[in-house]
Coordinates of C-alpha atoms in Angstrom, one line a residue:
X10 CA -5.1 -24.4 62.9
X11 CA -4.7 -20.8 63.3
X12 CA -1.6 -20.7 61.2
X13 CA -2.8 -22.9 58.7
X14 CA -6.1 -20.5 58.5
X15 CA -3.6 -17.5 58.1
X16 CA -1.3 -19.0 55.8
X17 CA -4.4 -20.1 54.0
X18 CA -5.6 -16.7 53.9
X19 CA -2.1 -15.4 53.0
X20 CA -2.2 -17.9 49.8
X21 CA -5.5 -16.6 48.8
X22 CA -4.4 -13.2 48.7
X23 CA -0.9 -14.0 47.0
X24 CA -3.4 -15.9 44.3
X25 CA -5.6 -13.1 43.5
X26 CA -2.3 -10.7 43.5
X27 CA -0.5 -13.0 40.8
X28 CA -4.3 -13.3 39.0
X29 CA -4.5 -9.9 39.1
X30 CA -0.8 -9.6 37.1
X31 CA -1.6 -12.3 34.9
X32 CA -4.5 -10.7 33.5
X33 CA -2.9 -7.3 33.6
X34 CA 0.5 -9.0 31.5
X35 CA -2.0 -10.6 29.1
X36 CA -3.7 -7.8 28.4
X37 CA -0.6 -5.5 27.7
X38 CA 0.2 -8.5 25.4
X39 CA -3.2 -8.3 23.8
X40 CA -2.2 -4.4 24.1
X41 CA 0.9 -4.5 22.4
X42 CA -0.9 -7.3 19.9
X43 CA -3.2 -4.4 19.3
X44 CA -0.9 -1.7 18.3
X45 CA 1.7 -4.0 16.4
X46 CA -1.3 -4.5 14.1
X47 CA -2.3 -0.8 14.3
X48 CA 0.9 0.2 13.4
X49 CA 0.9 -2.6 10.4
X50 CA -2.4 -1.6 9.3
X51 CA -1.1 2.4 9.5
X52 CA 1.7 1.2 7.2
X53 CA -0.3 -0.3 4.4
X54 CA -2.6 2.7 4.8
X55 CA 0.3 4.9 3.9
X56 CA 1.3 3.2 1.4
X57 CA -1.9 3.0 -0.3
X58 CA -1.8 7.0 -0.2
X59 CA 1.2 7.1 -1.5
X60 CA -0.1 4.9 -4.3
X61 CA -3.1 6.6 -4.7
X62 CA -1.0 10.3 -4.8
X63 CA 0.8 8.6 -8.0
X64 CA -1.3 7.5 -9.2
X65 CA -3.8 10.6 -9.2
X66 CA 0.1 12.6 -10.4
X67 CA 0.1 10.0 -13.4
X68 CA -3.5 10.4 -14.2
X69 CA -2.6 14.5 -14.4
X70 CA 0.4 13.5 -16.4
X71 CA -1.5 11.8 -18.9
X72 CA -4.4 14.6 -19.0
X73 CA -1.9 16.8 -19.7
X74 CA -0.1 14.8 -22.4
X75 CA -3.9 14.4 -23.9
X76 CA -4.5 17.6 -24.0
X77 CA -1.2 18.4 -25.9
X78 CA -1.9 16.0 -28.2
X79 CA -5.3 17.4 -28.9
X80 CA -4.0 20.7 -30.0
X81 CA -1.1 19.0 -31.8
X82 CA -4.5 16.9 -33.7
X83 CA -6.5 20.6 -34.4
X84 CA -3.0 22.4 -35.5
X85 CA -2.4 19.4 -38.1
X86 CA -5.9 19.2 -39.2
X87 CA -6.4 22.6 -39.9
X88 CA -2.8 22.5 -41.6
X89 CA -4.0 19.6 -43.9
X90 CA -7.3 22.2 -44.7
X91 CA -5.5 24.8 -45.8
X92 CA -2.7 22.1 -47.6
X93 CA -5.8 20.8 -49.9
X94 CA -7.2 24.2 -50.3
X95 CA -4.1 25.9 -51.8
X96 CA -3.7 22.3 -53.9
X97 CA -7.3 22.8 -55.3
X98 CA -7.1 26.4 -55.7
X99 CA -3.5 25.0 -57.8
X100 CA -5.6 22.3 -59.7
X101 CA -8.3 25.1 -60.8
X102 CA -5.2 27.4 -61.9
X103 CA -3.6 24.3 -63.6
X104 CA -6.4 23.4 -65.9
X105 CA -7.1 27.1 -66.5
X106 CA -3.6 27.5 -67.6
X107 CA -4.2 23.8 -69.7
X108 CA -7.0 25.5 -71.0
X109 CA -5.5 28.8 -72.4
X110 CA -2.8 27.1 -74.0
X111 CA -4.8 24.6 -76.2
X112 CA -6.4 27.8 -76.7
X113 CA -3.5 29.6 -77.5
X114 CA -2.3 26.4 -79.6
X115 CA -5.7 26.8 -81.8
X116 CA -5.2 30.6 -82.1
X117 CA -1.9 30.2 -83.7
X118 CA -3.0 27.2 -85.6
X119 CA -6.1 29.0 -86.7
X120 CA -3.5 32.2 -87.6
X121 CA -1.0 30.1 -89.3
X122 CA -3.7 28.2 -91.6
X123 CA -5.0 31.6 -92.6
X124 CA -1.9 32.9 -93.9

């Protein structure tokens, strides 16, 4: 009985060692659950700042281009301005010029009808 008592106390404590490293392998399993997903979820988080940096680098690009083409819009505008103003300023001078010479064409008309 005494042997039985002591093997039956030698059992208990060979259970609670092998619960004890159960729960301890589980929970590096659960551990190393843990950081696979950490890790996974530290991956997509990198990649989404690496999305996020180019995109923020394309959104700069295209500011840039904007702007470029902004000035390239003023430059060409103020181009066309100064385009129609020297082609009025031509149109006045035209029909002055249309003016003098059916002027000049009565003058001579006038002279030759007097002589």
């Amino acid at each position: 009985l005494a042997s039985a008592a002591s093997q039956i106390l030698m059992l208990r404590r060979e259970v609670k060692f092998l619960q004890k490293q159960w729960n301890s392998a589980r929970r590096d399993v659960e551990g190393s659950a843990r950081r696979d997903e950490l890790i996974q979820l530290q991956e997509v988080a990198d990649e989404a700042a690496r999305r996020a940096a180019s995109a923020a680098e394309h959104a700069r690009a295209a500011e840039a281009r904007q702007r470029l083409l902004v000035r390239q819009l003023s430059s060409a505008r103020s181009k066309l301005a100064a385009q129609q103003s020297r082609m009025a300023h031509r149109s006045a001078a035209q029909s002055e010029v249309l003016s003098l010479r059916a002027q000049l064409t009565r003058a001579s008309e006038q002279l030759l009808h007097t002589q």
